Coordinates of C-alpha atoms and ligand atoms in Angstrom, one line a residue:
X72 CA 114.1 86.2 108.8
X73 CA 117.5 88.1 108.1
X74 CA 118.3 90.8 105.9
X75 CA 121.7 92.2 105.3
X76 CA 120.3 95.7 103.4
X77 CA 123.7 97.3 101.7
X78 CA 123.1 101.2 100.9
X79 CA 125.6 104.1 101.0
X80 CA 123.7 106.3 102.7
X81 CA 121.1 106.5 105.5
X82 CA 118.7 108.9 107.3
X83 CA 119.7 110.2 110.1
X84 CA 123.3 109.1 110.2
X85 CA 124.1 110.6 106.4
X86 CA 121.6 111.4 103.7
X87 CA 121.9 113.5 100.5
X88 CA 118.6 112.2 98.8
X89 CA 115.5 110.1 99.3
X90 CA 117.4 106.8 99.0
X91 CA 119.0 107.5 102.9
X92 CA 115.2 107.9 103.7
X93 CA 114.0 104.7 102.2
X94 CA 117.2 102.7 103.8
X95 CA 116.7 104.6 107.2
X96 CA 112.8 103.9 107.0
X97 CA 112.3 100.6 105.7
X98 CA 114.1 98.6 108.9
X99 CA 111.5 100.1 111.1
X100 CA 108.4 98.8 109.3
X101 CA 109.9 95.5 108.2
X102 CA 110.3 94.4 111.8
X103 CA 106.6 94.4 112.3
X104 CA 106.4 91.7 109.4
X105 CA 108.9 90.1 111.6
X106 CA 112.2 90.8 109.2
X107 CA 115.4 91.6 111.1
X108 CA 117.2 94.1 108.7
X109 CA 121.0 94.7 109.6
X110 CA 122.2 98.1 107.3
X111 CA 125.5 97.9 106.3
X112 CA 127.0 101.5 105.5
X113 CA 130.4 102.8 104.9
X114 CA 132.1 104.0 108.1
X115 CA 132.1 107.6 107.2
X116 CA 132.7 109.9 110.2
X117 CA 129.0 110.7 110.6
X118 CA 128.1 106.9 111.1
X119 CA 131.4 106.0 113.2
X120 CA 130.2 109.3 115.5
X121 CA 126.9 107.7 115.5
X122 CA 127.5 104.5 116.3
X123 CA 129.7 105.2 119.7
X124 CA 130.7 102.0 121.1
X125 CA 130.7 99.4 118.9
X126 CA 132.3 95.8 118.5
X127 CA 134.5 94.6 115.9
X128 CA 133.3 91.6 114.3
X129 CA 135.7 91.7 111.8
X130 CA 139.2 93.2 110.8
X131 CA 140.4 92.7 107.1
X132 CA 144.3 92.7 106.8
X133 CA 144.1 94.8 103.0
X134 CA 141.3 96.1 101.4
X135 CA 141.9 97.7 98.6
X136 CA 144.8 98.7 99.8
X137 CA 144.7 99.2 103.4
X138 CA 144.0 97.4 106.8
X139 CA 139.8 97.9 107.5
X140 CA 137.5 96.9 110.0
X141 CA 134.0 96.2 110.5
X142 CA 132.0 97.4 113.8
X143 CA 128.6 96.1 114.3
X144 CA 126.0 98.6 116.5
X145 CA 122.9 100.5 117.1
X146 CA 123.0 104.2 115.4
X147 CA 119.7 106.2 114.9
X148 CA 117.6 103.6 115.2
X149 CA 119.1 100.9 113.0
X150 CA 121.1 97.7 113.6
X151 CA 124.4 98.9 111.9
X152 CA 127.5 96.9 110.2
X153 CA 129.9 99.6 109.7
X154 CA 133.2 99.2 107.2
X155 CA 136.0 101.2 109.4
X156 CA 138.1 102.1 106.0
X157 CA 139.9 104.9 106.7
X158 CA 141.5 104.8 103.9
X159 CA 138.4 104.5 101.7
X160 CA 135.8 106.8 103.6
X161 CA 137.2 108.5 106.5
X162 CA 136.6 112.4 104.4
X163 CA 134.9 115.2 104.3
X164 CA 132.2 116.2 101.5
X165 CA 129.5 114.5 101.0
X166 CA 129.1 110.4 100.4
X167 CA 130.3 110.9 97.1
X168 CA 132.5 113.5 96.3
X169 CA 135.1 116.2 97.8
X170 CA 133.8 119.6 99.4
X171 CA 134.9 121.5 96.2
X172 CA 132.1 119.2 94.7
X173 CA 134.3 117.1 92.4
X174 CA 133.7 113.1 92.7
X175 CA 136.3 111.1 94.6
X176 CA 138.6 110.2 92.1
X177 CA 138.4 106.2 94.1
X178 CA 134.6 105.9 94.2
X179 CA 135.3 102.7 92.2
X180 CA 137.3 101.0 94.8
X181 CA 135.4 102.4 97.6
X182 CA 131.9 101.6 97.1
X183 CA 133.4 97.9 95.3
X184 CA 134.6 97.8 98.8
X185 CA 131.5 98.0 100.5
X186 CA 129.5 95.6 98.1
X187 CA 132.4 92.9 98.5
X188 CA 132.0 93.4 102.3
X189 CA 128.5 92.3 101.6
X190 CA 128.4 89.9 99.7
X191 CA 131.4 87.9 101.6
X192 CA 128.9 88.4 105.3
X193 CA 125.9 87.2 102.9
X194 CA 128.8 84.3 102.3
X195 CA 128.6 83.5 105.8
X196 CA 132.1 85.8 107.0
X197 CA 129.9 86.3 110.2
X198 CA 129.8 82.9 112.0
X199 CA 127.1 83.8 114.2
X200 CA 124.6 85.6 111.4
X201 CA 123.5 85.2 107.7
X202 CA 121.0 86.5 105.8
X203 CA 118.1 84.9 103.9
X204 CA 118.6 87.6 101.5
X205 CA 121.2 90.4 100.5
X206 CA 119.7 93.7 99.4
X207 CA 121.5 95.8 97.5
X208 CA 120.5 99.9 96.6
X209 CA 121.4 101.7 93.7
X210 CA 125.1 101.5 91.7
X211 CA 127.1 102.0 94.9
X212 CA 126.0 98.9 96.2
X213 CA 125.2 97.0 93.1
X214 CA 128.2 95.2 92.2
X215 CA 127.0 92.7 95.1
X216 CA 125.2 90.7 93.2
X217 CA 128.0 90.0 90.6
X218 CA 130.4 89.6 93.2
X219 CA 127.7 86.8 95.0
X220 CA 127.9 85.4 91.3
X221 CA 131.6 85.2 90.8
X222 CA 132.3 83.7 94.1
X223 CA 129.2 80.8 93.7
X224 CA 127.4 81.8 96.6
X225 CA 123.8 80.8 96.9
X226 CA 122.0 83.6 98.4
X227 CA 119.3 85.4 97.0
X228 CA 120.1 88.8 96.1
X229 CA 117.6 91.8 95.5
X230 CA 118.7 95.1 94.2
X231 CA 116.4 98.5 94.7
X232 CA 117.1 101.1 91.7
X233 CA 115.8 104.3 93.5
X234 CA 117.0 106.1 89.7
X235 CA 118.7 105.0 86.8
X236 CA 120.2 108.3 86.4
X237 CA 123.2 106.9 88.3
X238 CA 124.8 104.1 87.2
X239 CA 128.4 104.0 88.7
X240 CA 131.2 104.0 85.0
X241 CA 134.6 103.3 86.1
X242 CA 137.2 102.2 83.3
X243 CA 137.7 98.5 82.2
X244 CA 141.4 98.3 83.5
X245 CA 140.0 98.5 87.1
X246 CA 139.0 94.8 87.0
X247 CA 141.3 92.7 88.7
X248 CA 141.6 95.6 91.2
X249 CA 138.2 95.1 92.2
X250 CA 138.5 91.8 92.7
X251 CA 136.8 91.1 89.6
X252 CA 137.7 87.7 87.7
X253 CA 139.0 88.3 83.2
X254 CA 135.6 86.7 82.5
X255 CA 133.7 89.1 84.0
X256 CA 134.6 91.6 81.5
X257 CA 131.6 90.6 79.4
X258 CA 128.3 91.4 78.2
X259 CA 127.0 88.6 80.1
X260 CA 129.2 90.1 83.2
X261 CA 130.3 93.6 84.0
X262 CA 131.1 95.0 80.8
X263 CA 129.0 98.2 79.9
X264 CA 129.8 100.6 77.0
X265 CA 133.8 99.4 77.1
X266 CA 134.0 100.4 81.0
X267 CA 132.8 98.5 84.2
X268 CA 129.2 99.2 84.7
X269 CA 128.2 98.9 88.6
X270 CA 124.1 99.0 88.0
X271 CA 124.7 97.1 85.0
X272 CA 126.0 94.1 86.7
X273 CA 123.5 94.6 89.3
X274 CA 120.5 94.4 87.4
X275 CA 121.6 91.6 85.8
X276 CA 123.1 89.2 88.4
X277 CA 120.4 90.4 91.0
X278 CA 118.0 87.5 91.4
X279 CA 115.3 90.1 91.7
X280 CA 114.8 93.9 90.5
X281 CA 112.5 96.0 92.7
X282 CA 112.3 99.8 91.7
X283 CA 110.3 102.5 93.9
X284 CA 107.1 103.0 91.7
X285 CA 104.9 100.3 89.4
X286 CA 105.0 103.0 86.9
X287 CA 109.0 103.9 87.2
X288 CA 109.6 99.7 87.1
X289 CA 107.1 100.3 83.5
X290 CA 108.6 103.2 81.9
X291 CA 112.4 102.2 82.5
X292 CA 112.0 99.3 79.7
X293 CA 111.3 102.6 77.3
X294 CA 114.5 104.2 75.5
X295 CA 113.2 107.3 76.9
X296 CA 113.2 106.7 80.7
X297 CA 115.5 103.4 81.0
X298 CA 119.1 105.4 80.6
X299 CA 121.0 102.5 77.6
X300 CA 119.4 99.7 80.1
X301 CA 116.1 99.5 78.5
X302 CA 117.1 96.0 76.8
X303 CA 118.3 94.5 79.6
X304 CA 115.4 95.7 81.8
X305 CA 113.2 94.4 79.0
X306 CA 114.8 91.0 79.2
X307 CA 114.4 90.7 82.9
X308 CA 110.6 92.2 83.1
X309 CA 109.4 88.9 84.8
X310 CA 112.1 89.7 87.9
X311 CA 111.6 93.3 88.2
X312 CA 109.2 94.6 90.6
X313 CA 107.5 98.0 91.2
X314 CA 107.0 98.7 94.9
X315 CA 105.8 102.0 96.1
X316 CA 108.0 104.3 98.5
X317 CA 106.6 105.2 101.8
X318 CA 108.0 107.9 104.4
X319 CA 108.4 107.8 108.4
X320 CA 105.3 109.0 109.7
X321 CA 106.5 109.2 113.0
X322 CA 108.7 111.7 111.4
X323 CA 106.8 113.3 110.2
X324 CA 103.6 114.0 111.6
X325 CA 101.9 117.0 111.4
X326 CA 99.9 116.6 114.7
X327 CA 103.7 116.5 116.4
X328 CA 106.1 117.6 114.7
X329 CA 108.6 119.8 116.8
X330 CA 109.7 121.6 113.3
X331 CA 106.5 123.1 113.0
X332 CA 105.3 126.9 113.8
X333 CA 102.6 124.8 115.0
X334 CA 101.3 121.0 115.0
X335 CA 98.2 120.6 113.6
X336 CA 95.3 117.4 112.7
X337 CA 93.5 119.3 110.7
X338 CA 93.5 121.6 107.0
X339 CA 92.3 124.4 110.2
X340 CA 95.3 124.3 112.0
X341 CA 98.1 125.3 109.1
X342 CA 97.3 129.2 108.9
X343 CA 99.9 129.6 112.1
X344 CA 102.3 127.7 109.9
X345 CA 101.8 129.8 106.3
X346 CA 102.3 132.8 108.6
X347 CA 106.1 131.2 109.6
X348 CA 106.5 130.1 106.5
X349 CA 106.1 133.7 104.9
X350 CA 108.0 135.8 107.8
X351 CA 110.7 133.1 107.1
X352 CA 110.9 133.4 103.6
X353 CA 110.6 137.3 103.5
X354 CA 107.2 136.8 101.6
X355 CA 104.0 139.6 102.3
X356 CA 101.8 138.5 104.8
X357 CA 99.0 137.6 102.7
X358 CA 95.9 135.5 103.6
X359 CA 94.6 135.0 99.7
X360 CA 97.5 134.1 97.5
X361 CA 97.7 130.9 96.5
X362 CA 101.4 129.8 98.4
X363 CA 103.5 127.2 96.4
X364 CA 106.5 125.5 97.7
X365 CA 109.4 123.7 96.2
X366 CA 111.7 121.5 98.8
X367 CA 114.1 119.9 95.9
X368 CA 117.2 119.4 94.3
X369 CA 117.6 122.5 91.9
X370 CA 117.7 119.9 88.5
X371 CA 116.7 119.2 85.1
X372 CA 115.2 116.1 86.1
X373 CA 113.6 117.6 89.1
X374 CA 112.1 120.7 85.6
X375 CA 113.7 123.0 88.2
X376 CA 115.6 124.7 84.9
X377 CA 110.9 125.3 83.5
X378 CA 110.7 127.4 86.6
X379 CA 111.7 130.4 86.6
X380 CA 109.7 130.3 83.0
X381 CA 106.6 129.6 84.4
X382 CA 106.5 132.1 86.9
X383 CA 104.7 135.1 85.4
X384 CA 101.9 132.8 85.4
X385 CA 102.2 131.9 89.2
X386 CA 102.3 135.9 89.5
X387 CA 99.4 136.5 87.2
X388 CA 97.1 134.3 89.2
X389 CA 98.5 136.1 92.7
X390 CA 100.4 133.5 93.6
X391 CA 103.6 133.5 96.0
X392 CA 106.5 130.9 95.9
X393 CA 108.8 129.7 98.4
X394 CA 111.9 127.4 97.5
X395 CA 113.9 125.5 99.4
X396 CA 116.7 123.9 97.6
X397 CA 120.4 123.5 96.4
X398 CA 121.4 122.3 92.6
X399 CA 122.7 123.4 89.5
X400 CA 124.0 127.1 89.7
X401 CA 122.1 128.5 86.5
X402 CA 118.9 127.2 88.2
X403 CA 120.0 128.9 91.3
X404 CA 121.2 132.4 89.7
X405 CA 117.3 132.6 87.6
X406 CA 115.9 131.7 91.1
X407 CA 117.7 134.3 92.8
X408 CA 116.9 136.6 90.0
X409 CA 113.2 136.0 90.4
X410 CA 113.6 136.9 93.9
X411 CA 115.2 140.4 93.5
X412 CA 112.7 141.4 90.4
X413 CA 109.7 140.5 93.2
X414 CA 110.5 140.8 96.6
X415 CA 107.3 139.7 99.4
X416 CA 106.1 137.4 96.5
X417 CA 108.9 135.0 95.6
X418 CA 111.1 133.5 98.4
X419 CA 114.5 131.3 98.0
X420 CA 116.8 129.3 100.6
X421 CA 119.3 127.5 98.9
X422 CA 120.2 125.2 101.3
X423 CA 119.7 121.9 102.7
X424 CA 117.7 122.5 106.1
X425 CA 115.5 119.8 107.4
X426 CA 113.5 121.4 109.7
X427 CA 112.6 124.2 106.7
X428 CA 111.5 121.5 104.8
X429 CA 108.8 120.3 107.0
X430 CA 108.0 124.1 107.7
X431 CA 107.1 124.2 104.0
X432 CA 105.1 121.3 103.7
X433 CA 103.6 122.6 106.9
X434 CA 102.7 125.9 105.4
X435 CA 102.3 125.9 102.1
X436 CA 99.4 125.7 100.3
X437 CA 100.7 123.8 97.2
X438 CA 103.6 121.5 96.5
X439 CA 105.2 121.9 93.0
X440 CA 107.1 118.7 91.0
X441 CA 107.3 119.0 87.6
X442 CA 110.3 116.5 87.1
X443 CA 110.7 114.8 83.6
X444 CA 111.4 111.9 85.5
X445 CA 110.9 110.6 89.2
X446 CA 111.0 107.1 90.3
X447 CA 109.1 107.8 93.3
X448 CA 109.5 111.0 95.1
X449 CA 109.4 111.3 98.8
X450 CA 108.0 115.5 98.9
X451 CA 104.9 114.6 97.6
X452 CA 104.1 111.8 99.8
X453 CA 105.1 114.5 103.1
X454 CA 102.8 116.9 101.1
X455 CA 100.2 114.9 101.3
X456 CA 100.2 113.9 104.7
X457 CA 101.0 117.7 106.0
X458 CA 97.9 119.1 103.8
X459 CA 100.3 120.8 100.6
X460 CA 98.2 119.7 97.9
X461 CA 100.5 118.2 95.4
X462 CA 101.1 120.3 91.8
X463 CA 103.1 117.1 89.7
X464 CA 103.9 116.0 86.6
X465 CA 102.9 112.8 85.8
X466 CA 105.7 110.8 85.5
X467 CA 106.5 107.3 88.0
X468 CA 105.9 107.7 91.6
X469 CA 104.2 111.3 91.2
X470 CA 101.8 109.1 89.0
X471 CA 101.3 106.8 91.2
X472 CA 100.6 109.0 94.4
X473 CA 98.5 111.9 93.8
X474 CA 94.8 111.9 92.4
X475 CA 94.4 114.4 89.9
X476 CA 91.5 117.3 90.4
X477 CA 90.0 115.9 87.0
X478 CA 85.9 116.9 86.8
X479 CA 85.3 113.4 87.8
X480 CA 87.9 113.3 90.4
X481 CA 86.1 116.5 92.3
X482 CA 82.1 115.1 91.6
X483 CA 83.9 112.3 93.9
X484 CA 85.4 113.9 96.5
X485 CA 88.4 112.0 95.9
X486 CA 90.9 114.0 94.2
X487 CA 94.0 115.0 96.5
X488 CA 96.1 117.3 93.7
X489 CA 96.7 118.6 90.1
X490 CA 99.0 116.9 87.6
X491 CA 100.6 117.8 84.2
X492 CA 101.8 116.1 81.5
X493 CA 103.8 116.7 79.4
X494 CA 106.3 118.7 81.2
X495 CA 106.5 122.3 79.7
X496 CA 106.7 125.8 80.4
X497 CA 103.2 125.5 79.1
X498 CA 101.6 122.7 80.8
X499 CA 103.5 123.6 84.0
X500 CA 101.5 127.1 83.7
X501 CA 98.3 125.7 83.1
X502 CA 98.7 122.8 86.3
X503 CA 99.4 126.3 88.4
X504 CA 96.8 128.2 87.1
X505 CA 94.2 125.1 87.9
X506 CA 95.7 124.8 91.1
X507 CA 95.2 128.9 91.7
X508 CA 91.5 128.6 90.4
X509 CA 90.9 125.4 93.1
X510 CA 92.0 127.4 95.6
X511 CA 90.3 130.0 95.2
X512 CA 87.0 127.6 96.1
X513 CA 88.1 127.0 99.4
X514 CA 85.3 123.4 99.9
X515 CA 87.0 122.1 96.8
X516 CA 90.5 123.0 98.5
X517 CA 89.7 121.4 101.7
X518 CA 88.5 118.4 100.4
X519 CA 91.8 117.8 98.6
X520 CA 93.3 118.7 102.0
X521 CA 91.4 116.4 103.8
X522 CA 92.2 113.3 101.5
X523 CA 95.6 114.1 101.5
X524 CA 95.7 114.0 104.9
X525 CA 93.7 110.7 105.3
X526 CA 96.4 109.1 102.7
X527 CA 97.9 105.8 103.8
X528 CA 101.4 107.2 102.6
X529 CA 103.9 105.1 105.6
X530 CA 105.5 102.4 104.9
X531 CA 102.9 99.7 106.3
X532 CA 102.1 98.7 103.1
X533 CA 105.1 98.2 101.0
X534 CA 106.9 96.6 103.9
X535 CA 104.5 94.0 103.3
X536 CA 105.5 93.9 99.8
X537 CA 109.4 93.7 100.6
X538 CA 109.0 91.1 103.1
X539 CA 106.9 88.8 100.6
X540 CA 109.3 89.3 98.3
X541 CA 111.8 88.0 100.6
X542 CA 110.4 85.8 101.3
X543 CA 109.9 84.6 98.2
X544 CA 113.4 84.2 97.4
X545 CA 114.0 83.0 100.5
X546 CA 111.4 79.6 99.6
Ligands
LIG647 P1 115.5 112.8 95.4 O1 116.0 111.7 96.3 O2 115.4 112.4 94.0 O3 116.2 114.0 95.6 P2 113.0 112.5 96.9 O4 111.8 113.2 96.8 O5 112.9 111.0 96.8 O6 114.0 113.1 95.8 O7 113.7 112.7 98.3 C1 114.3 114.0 98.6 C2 114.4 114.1 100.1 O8 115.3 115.1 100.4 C3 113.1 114.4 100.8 O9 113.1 113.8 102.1 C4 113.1 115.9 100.9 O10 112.4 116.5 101.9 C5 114.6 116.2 101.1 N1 115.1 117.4 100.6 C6 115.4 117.7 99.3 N2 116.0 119.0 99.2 C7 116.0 119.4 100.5 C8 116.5 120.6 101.1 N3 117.1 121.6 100.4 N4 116.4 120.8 102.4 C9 115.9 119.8 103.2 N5 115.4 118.6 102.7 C10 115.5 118.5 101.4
LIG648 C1 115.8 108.7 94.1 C2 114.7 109.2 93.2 C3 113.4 109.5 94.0 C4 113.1 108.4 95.0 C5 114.3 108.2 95.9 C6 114.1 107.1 97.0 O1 116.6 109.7 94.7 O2 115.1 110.3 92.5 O3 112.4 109.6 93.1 O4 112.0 108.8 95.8 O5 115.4 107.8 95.2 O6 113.7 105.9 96.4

């Protein structure tokens, strides 16, 4: 079966999030269900770099507003339909927005580009290959599925929300620019809040919703966690589906992974690793404290701004912390703060660094996540599998993934972390202060080690979910 998959970003070629890891990932492990995934990105200068030689398969004569071709090729492991748009994406910055960190003032007509592309190749624009099913992620690629509507074509369509955060508002006089018939502008059709709303039309022309958690795809249809869409999440419950996240555990793998101090199998084999971890982050050398980590975007809905709060209480019980992050400046300026009023104990790289990252998971002994929100959550999955033991609140996928240290959990020598709710100074406090007295009974520590470890966090599993899905749709 064929799959045209439609993101805006993907790991390795470009990635500022866990959506590029879920696009770059997900190919992999659907090909053992037998699914033959085809990703197509924008042709920003990292994937056209990546992609070397590559044929044209097709050239368009204007799109939005310029002459733009499409390259098909092999680039970090993926099967790659490029959109050559120089116009549209050849930039610097991120995906998204300018290096001065100010959105593209176009986003609109760029990313509209990419989901018309897709839906006219799920039309059959490629003589010699269709898809069974178009899947769209998140606003940048949602508008597929209205576009798929509009034009009549009868191909399934799924779209992914990875968080409903972002939901791509550009204004109503756009329409007919995008391509976009007067009907559309509706609230049966694009219409959201008097502008064009790209999720919006996505979730509700996709013929199926998936989100990246069963308990993300539950607490969306509440005011509190579904962003204005609640209703019309509520009125397509029976098409929305909850499928977990996995991550590339050839990636990462503790027992050989290159980014490490030192690969290890076993709870035993991290001390060389917290040693790096330390010296790296300018923290003492010490063998008792409890080490947390934070690898995250520095944001509210990450709790980065609780924090610097509760850190008298990761002091109090001897704790050190290491952070590894970039985000919102006032998060950053307490941070660095926190780090001046106690140097050797708290440690932060603001930064985006992959190989830090897995140092950290690596080394560490505990994983912090308080987000108010989290639709899945990639860290804590690599925490698992590297032996971090997993501090979350619980909240979607961090809910779904991590086994709380409850009394009962420990009698059965199944729990693999600690996790808070509500999110608070307070009840961030007390999850580290549980977390400092667990460690401090190393057998009880281990064991949560050890079933971290033995996790089944890859994508195995929910491949089998996608593909069923597509299948599915596909009849
Ligand atoms: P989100 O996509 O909401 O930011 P996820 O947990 O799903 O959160 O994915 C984040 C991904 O980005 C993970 O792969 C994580 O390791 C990585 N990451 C986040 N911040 C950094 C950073 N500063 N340096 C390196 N990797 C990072
Ligand atoms: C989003 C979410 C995160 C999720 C990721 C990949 O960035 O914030 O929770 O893991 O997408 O699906």
């Amino acid at each position: 079966m064929n799959i045209l998959s439609v993101a805006s970003e993907a790991f390795p070629l470009v990635k500022t999030g866990g959506l590029a890891d879920v696009v770059g990932a997900l190919p992999g492990a659907l090909a053992a269900e037998g699914v033959r995934v085809r990703t197509l990105l924008p042709g920003y200068p990292a994937v056209l770099g990546a992609l070397g030689a590559a044929d044209e398969v097709w050239s368009f004569a204007d799109l939005a507003g310029a002459p733009a071709r499409l390259l098909a090729g092999t680039a970090g492991g993926l099967d790659i339909l490029a959109l050559d748009a120089p116009h549209l994406f050849a930039r610097p910055g991120t995906p998204y927005a300018a290096p001065d960190g100010a959105d593209w003032p176009d986003n609109a007509q760029r990313f509209a580009a990419l989901a018309r592309v897709g839906a006219d190749i799920a039309g059959g624009m490629l003589a010699d290959w269709r898809p069974a099913v178009a899947h769209a992620h998140d606003w940048q690629a949602a508008l597929l599925a209205a576009y798929l509507h509009y034009a009549g074509t009868p191909v399934p369509s799924v779209l992914t929300v990875h968080n409903l955060a972002f939901q791509g508002q550009f204004p109503a006089t756009l329409l007919a620019e995008l391509g976009l018939p007067p009907h559309a502008y509706a609230l049966d059709g694009v219409e959201y809040y008097g502008s064009i709303g790209f999720l919006k039309a996505g979730l509700l022309f996709a013929d199926r919703i998936t989100t990246v958690s069963p308990s993300y795809a539950a607490e969306i249809r509440s005011p509190e966690f579904g962003m204005g869409l609640q209703g019309l999440l509520r009125g397509r419950a029976a098409d929305v589906r909850g499928i977990l996240n996995g991550i590339d555990t050839a990636i990462w793998n503790p027992a050989r992974d290159a980014l490490l101090a030192a690969p290890f199998a076993a709870p035993s084999g991290r001390a060389a690793n917290r040693a790096a971890l330390q010296a790296r982050l300018g923290l003492a050398p010490d063998l008792a404290a409890p080490l947390f980590a934070v690898v995250s975007r520095l944001t509210w809905q990450k709790g980065m701004d609780l924090l610097p709060a509760a850190l008298p209480a990761l002091l109090d019980e001897g704790g050190q912390l290491a952070v590894l992050g970039t985000g919102d400046a006032p998060i950053v300026a307490a941070l660095q703060a926190a780090v001046a009023a106690h140097p050797g104990r708290i440690g932060c790289i603001i930064g985006y660094d992959e190989g830090l990252a897995h140092l950290m998971q690596g080394g560490a002994d505990a994983l912090l996540v308080p987000s108010r929100f989290e639709p899945c959550g990639l860290t804590q999955l690599c925490a698992l599998r590297y032996g971090a033991v997993p501090v979350v609140a619980r909240v979607g996928g961090l809910a779904d993934t991590v086994i709380d240290a409850s009394p009962m959990a420990l009698a059965a020598g199944v729990a693999t972390g600690v996790q808070f709710a509500p999110v608070s100074v307070e009840m961030l406090e007390a999850a580290i202060r549980r977390a400092a007295a667990l460690h401090r009974a190393p057998d009880a520590w281990a064991r949560m080690q050890t079933n971290g470890m033995a996790t089944d966090v890859s994508w195995r599993d929910p491949a089998r979910h996608y593909a069923a899905l597509y299948r599915e749709l596909a009849g």
